[in-house]
mmCIF file of C-alpha atoms in Angstrom:
data_model
loop_
_atom_site.group_PDB
_atom_site.id
_atom_site.type_symbol
_atom_site.label_atom_id
_atom_site.label_comp_id
_atom_site.label_asym_id
_atom_site.label_seq_id
_atom_site.Cartn_x
_atom_site.Cartn_y
_atom_site.Cartn_z
ATOM 1 C CA MET D 757 76.844 -11.186 10.726
ATOM 2 C CA HIS D 758 74.945 -11.518 7.459
ATOM 3 C CA LYS D 759 73.160 -14.581 8.882
ATOM 4 C CA PHE D 760 72.062 -12.615 11.966
ATOM 5 C CA THR D 761 70.811 -9.740 9.811
ATOM 6 C CA ALA D 762 68.803 -12.115 7.614
ATOM 7 C CA LEU D 763 67.180 -13.754 10.666
ATOM 8 C CA PHE D 764 66.340 -10.355 12.125
ATOM 9 C CA LEU D 765 64.706 -9.178 8.870
ATOM 10 C CA THR D 766 62.673 -12.416 8.663
ATOM 11 C CA PHE D 767 61.425 -11.814 12.214
ATOM 12 C CA LEU D 768 60.368 -8.248 11.378
ATOM 13 C CA LEU D 769 58.551 -9.379 8.224
ATOM 14 C CA SER D 770 56.642 -12.061 10.141
ATOM 15 C CA PHE D 771 55.604 -9.541 12.783
ATOM 16 C CA SER D 772 54.425 -7.142 10.059
ATOM 17 C CA VAL D 773 52.216 -9.795 8.415
ATOM 18 C CA ILE D 774 50.602 -10.755 11.726
ATOM 19 C CA SER D 775 49.943 -7.092 12.557
ATOM 20 C CA CYS D 776 48.106 -6.578 9.236
ATOM 21 C CA SER D 777 45.576 -9.318 9.945
ATOM 22 C CA SER D 778 42.006 -8.696 8.691
ATOM 23 C CA GLU D 779 40.551 -9.328 12.155
ATOM 24 C CA PRO D 780 38.666 -6.097 13.095
ATOM 25 C CA THR D 781 40.014 -4.109 15.990
ATOM 26 C CA GLN D 782 37.818 -2.962 18.845
ATOM 27 C CA ALA D 783 37.745 0.499 17.255
ATOM 28 C CA ASN D 784 36.517 -0.936 13.958
ATOM 29 C CA LYS D 785 33.847 -2.985 15.712
ATOM 30 C CA SER D 786 32.469 0.056 17.487
ATOM 31 C CA ALA D 787 32.464 2.013 14.224
ATOM 32 C CA THR D 788 30.268 -0.577 12.461
ATOM 33 C CA PRO D 789 26.807 0.985 11.899
ATOM 34 C CA ILE D 790 23.896 -0.743 13.605
ATOM 35 C CA THR D 791 20.848 -1.263 11.407
ATOM 36 C CA LYS D 792 17.827 0.165 13.159
ATOM 37 C CA GLN D 793 14.496 -1.530 12.548
ATOM 38 C CA VAL D 794 11.887 1.009 11.492
ATOM 39 C CA ASN D 795 8.322 0.410 12.612
ATOM 40 C CA ILE D 796 6.038 1.642 9.851
ATOM 41 C CA VAL D 797 2.760 3.196 10.947
ATOM 42 C CA HIS D 798 0.287 3.076 8.068
ATOM 43 C CA PRO D 799 -2.078 5.964 7.338
ATOM 44 C CA ILE D 800 -5.729 5.493 8.305
ATOM 45 C CA ILE D 801 -8.534 7.074 6.299
ATOM 46 C CA VAL D 802 -12.310 7.039 6.737
ATOM 47 C CA LEU D 803 -14.988 6.913 4.058
ATOM 48 C CA LYS D 804 -18.224 8.124 5.642
ATOM 49 C CA THR D 805 -20.829 6.396 3.486
ATOM 50 C CA SER D 806 -24.617 6.517 3.432
ATOM 51 C CA GLU D 807 -24.524 3.056 5.059
ATOM 52 C CA GLY D 808 -21.935 3.825 7.752
ATOM 53 C CA ASP D 809 -18.204 4.373 8.094
ATOM 54 C CA LEU D 810 -15.455 2.437 6.334
ATOM 55 C CA GLU D 811 -12.150 2.862 8.149
ATOM 56 C CA ILE D 812 -9.227 1.775 5.979
ATOM 57 C CA GLU D 813 -5.551 1.162 6.694
ATOM 58 C CA LEU D 814 -3.413 2.184 3.701
ATOM 59 C CA PHE D 815 -0.270 0.237 2.733
ATOM 60 C CA SER D 816 2.039 3.187 2.064
ATOM 61 C CA ASP D 817 5.117 0.949 2.147
ATOM 62 C CA VAL D 818 3.704 -1.465 -0.447
ATOM 63 C CA ALA D 819 1.942 0.852 -2.908
ATOM 64 C CA PRO D 820 3.257 4.396 -2.356
ATOM 65 C CA LEU D 821 1.906 5.797 -5.627
ATOM 66 C CA ALA D 822 -1.615 4.467 -5.106
ATOM 67 C CA VAL D 823 -1.642 5.692 -1.498
ATOM 68 C CA GLU D 824 -0.342 9.157 -2.424
ATOM 69 C CA ASN D 825 -2.954 9.412 -5.165
ATOM 70 C CA PHE D 826 -5.779 8.268 -2.864
ATOM 71 C CA MET D 827 -4.803 10.471 0.080
ATOM 72 C CA THR D 828 -4.334 13.563 -2.089
ATOM 73 C CA HIS D 829 -7.740 13.040 -3.693
ATOM 74 C CA ILE D 830 -9.223 12.720 -0.195
ATOM 75 C CA LYS D 831 -7.555 15.953 0.963
ATOM 76 C CA ASP D 832 -8.916 17.704 -2.131
ATOM 77 C CA GLY D 833 -12.484 16.466 -1.480
ATOM 78 C CA TYR D 834 -12.455 14.561 -4.777
ATOM 79 C CA TYR D 835 -14.462 11.598 -3.470
ATOM 80 C CA ASP D 836 -17.030 13.548 -1.440
ATOM 81 C CA GLY D 837 -20.577 12.933 -2.690
ATOM 82 C CA ILE D 838 -19.539 10.286 -5.241
ATOM 83 C CA ALA D 839 -21.646 7.114 -5.481
ATOM 84 C CA PHE D 840 -20.552 3.508 -5.378
ATOM 85 C CA HIS D 841 -21.653 3.067 -8.979
ATOM 86 C CA ARG D 842 -21.028 -0.675 -9.202
ATOM 87 C CA ILE D 843 -21.703 -3.398 -6.633
ATOM 88 C CA ILE D 844 -21.502 -7.131 -7.285
ATOM 89 C CA LYS D 845 -22.704 -9.144 -4.300
ATOM 90 C CA ASP D 846 -20.059 -11.357 -2.697
ATOM 91 C CA PHE D 847 -17.409 -9.902 -4.986
ATOM 92 C CA MET D 848 -16.786 -6.163 -4.583
ATOM 93 C CA ILE D 849 -18.057 -2.593 -4.307
ATOM 94 C CA GLN D 850 -16.594 0.002 -6.688
ATOM 95 C CA GLY D 851 -16.421 3.789 -6.549
ATOM 96 C CA GLY D 852 -14.167 6.770 -7.117
ATOM 97 C CA ASP D 853 -15.584 7.885 -10.478
ATOM 98 C CA PRO D 854 -16.888 11.482 -10.364
ATOM 99 C CA THR D 855 -18.964 10.834 -13.507
ATOM 100 C CA GLU D 856 -20.482 7.719 -11.863
ATOM 101 C CA SER D 857 -20.470 6.048 -15.273
ATOM 102 C CA GLY D 858 -17.626 3.633 -14.609
ATOM 103 C CA THR D 859 -15.452 5.246 -17.275
ATOM 104 C CA GLY D 860 -14.384 8.507 -15.616
ATOM 105 C CA GLY D 861 -11.894 9.793 -13.098
ATOM 106 C CA GLU D 862 -8.198 10.533 -13.206
ATOM 107 C CA SER D 863 -5.117 10.425 -11.021
ATOM 108 C CA ILE D 864 -3.659 13.445 -9.223
ATOM 109 C CA TRP D 865 -1.018 13.548 -11.994
ATOM 110 C CA HIS D 866 -3.743 13.745 -14.702
ATOM 111 C CA ILE D 867 -2.334 10.630 -16.384
ATOM 112 C CA ASP D 868 -2.638 6.923 -15.653
ATOM 113 C CA PHE D 869 0.011 5.525 -13.330
ATOM 114 C CA LYS D 870 1.757 2.171 -13.063
ATOM 115 C CA ASP D 871 0.727 -0.919 -11.113
ATOM 116 C CA GLU D 872 2.416 -1.793 -7.823
ATOM 117 C CA PHE D 873 2.432 -5.538 -7.244
ATOM 118 C CA VAL D 874 4.367 -6.696 -4.175
ATOM 119 C CA ASP D 875 3.354 -9.334 -1.648
ATOM 120 C CA LYS D 876 -0.313 -8.530 -0.997
ATOM 121 C CA THR D 877 -3.024 -10.875 -2.300
ATOM 122 C CA PHE D 878 -6.812 -10.950 -2.652
ATOM 123 C CA ASN D 879 -7.170 -13.649 -0.008
ATOM 124 C CA LYS D 880 -10.049 -12.152 1.996
ATOM 125 C CA SER D 881 -12.807 -9.569 2.021
ATOM 126 C CA GLY D 882 -12.130 -5.936 2.853
ATOM 127 C CA VAL D 883 -9.155 -5.553 0.497
ATOM 128 C CA LEU D 884 -8.830 -2.087 -1.093
ATOM 129 C CA ALA D 885 -7.442 -2.035 -4.647
ATOM 130 C CA MET D 886 -7.233 0.127 -7.743
ATOM 131 C CA ALA D 887 -9.786 -0.435 -10.502
ATOM 132 C CA ASN D 888 -8.304 -0.268 -13.994
ATOM 133 C CA ARG D 889 -8.860 -0.858 -17.705
ATOM 134 C CA GLY D 890 -5.775 -3.044 -18.017
ATOM 135 C CA PRO D 891 -2.081 -2.900 -17.071
ATOM 136 C CA ALA D 892 -0.821 0.487 -15.822
ATOM 137 C CA THR D 893 -4.145 2.315 -16.243
ATOM 138 C CA ASN D 894 -4.743 3.432 -12.652
ATOM 139 C CA GLY D 895 -6.644 6.678 -12.130
ATOM 140 C CA SER D 896 -9.079 7.466 -9.315
ATOM 141 C CA GLN D 897 -11.416 4.468 -9.257
ATOM 142 C CA PHE D 898 -11.052 1.836 -6.565
ATOM 143 C CA PHE D 899 -12.884 -1.181 -5.214
ATOM 144 C CA ILE D 900 -13.198 -3.073 -1.939
ATOM 145 C CA THR D 901 -13.635 -6.837 -2.017
ATOM 146 C CA THR D 902 -16.512 -8.515 -0.184
ATOM 147 C CA ALA D 903 -15.034 -12.014 -0.570
ATOM 148 C CA ALA D 904 -11.704 -13.648 -1.367
ATOM 149 C CA THR D 905 -10.954 -13.042 -5.072
ATOM 150 C CA PRO D 906 -7.618 -14.760 -5.843
ATOM 151 C CA TRP D 907 -8.082 -14.536 -9.634
ATOM 152 C CA LEU D 908 -7.401 -10.797 -9.312
ATOM 153 C CA ASN D 909 -3.856 -11.348 -7.995
ATOM 154 C CA GLY D 910 -1.324 -9.653 -10.254
ATOM 155 C CA HIS D 911 -3.996 -7.643 -12.070
ATOM 156 C CA HIS D 912 -4.918 -4.890 -9.591
ATOM 157 C CA THR D 913 -2.783 -2.878 -7.164
ATOM 158 C CA ILE D 914 -3.693 -3.640 -3.541
ATOM 159 C CA PHE D 915 -3.116 -0.605 -1.339
ATOM 160 C CA GLY D 916 -5.246 -1.040 1.775
ATOM 161 C CA GLN D 917 -7.473 -3.116 4.047
ATOM 162 C CA ILE D 918 -10.558 -2.100 6.009
ATOM 163 C CA THR D 919 -10.307 -2.364 9.784
ATOM 164 C CA ALA D 920 -12.243 -4.910 11.832
ATOM 165 C CA ALA D 921 -14.882 -2.433 13.025
ATOM 166 C CA SER D 922 -15.857 -1.591 9.427
ATOM 167 C CA PHE D 923 -17.019 -5.035 8.337
ATOM 168 C CA ILE D 924 -20.571 -4.269 9.512
ATOM 169 C CA THR D 925 -20.745 -1.389 7.023
ATOM 170 C CA LEU D 926 -19.104 -3.494 4.308
ATOM 171 C CA THR D 927 -21.730 -6.207 4.837
ATOM 172 C CA GLN D 928 -24.522 -3.643 4.485
ATOM 173 C CA LEU D 929 -22.998 -2.365 1.241
ATOM 174 C CA ASN D 930 -22.606 -5.933 -0.026
ATOM 175 C CA ASN D 931 -26.309 -6.569 0.633
ATOM 176 C CA THR D 932 -27.489 -3.472 -1.259
ATOM 177 C CA ALA D 933 -30.514 -4.095 -3.515
ATOM 178 C CA LEU D 934 -29.325 -4.070 -7.118
ATOM 179 C CA ASN D 935 -30.495 -3.757 -10.680
ATOM 180 C CA GLY D 936 -27.738 -5.764 -12.338
ATOM 181 C CA SER D 937 -24.640 -4.248 -10.733
ATOM 182 C CA LYS D 938 -26.182 -0.801 -10.154
ATOM 183 C CA PRO D 939 -27.629 -0.035 -6.715
ATOM 184 C CA ILE D 940 -31.382 0.632 -6.828
ATOM 185 C CA LYS D 941 -31.062 3.052 -3.933
ATOM 186 C CA ARG D 942 -28.120 5.448 -4.153
ATOM 187 C CA VAL D 943 -25.197 4.570 -1.885
ATOM 188 C CA GLN D 944 -22.396 7.093 -1.751
ATOM 189 C CA ILE D 945 -19.356 8.466 0.011
ATOM 190 C CA ASP D 946 -20.724 11.432 1.932
ATOM 191 C CA LYS D 947 -17.290 12.515 3.131
ATOM 192 C CA ALA D 948 -13.761 11.099 3.022
ATOM 193 C CA TYR D 949 -11.105 12.223 5.468
ATOM 194 C CA ILE D 950 -7.686 11.262 6.797
ATOM 195 C CA LYS D 951 -7.779 10.020 10.378
ATOM 196 C CA SER D 952 -4.001 9.674 10.732
ATOM 197 C CA GLU D 953 -1.153 10.362 8.304
ATOM 198 C CA GLY D 954 1.075 7.470 9.395
ATOM 199 C CA LYS D 955 4.864 7.633 9.256
#
């Protein structure tokens, strides 16, 4: 009798172990959350310049602080009427300084903000980036490259790229007559506006 009882208990224990297997049940499988891929739509802004329009896609997923700063300044009319105070042919055009001296301007937070270096590089013309005085000194000034400038990688936050249709205007700005790095004839942002907010 004791032998039969022992065998019966062994059978029950074996059944219990099998039933507690870690293999997920159908209910568990259906309860597993499915990761949904999110398609990011970048904001598009337009700088209406004295030489034509520059349409720019902003990398809100890569440099959210720089994009928020730029878009808020645009909404506030901060860049309207400001000159591109510095142009170096086959390198870049620079603007965003309300004093037009190259030393002015501030962020929407009224203090400098940090750099945002991710996976974007200065590998072509038309790249939009923050101008600065050194690490973590971003304010309102920005520049757009007119050639590949790889030596700037890791030194300036990249937060946008001009669209294909805007390269004609960028070429005209690049070919501006200069006295050193200062345009002889004033070139400016007449109006900046947001074409689409993105999501």
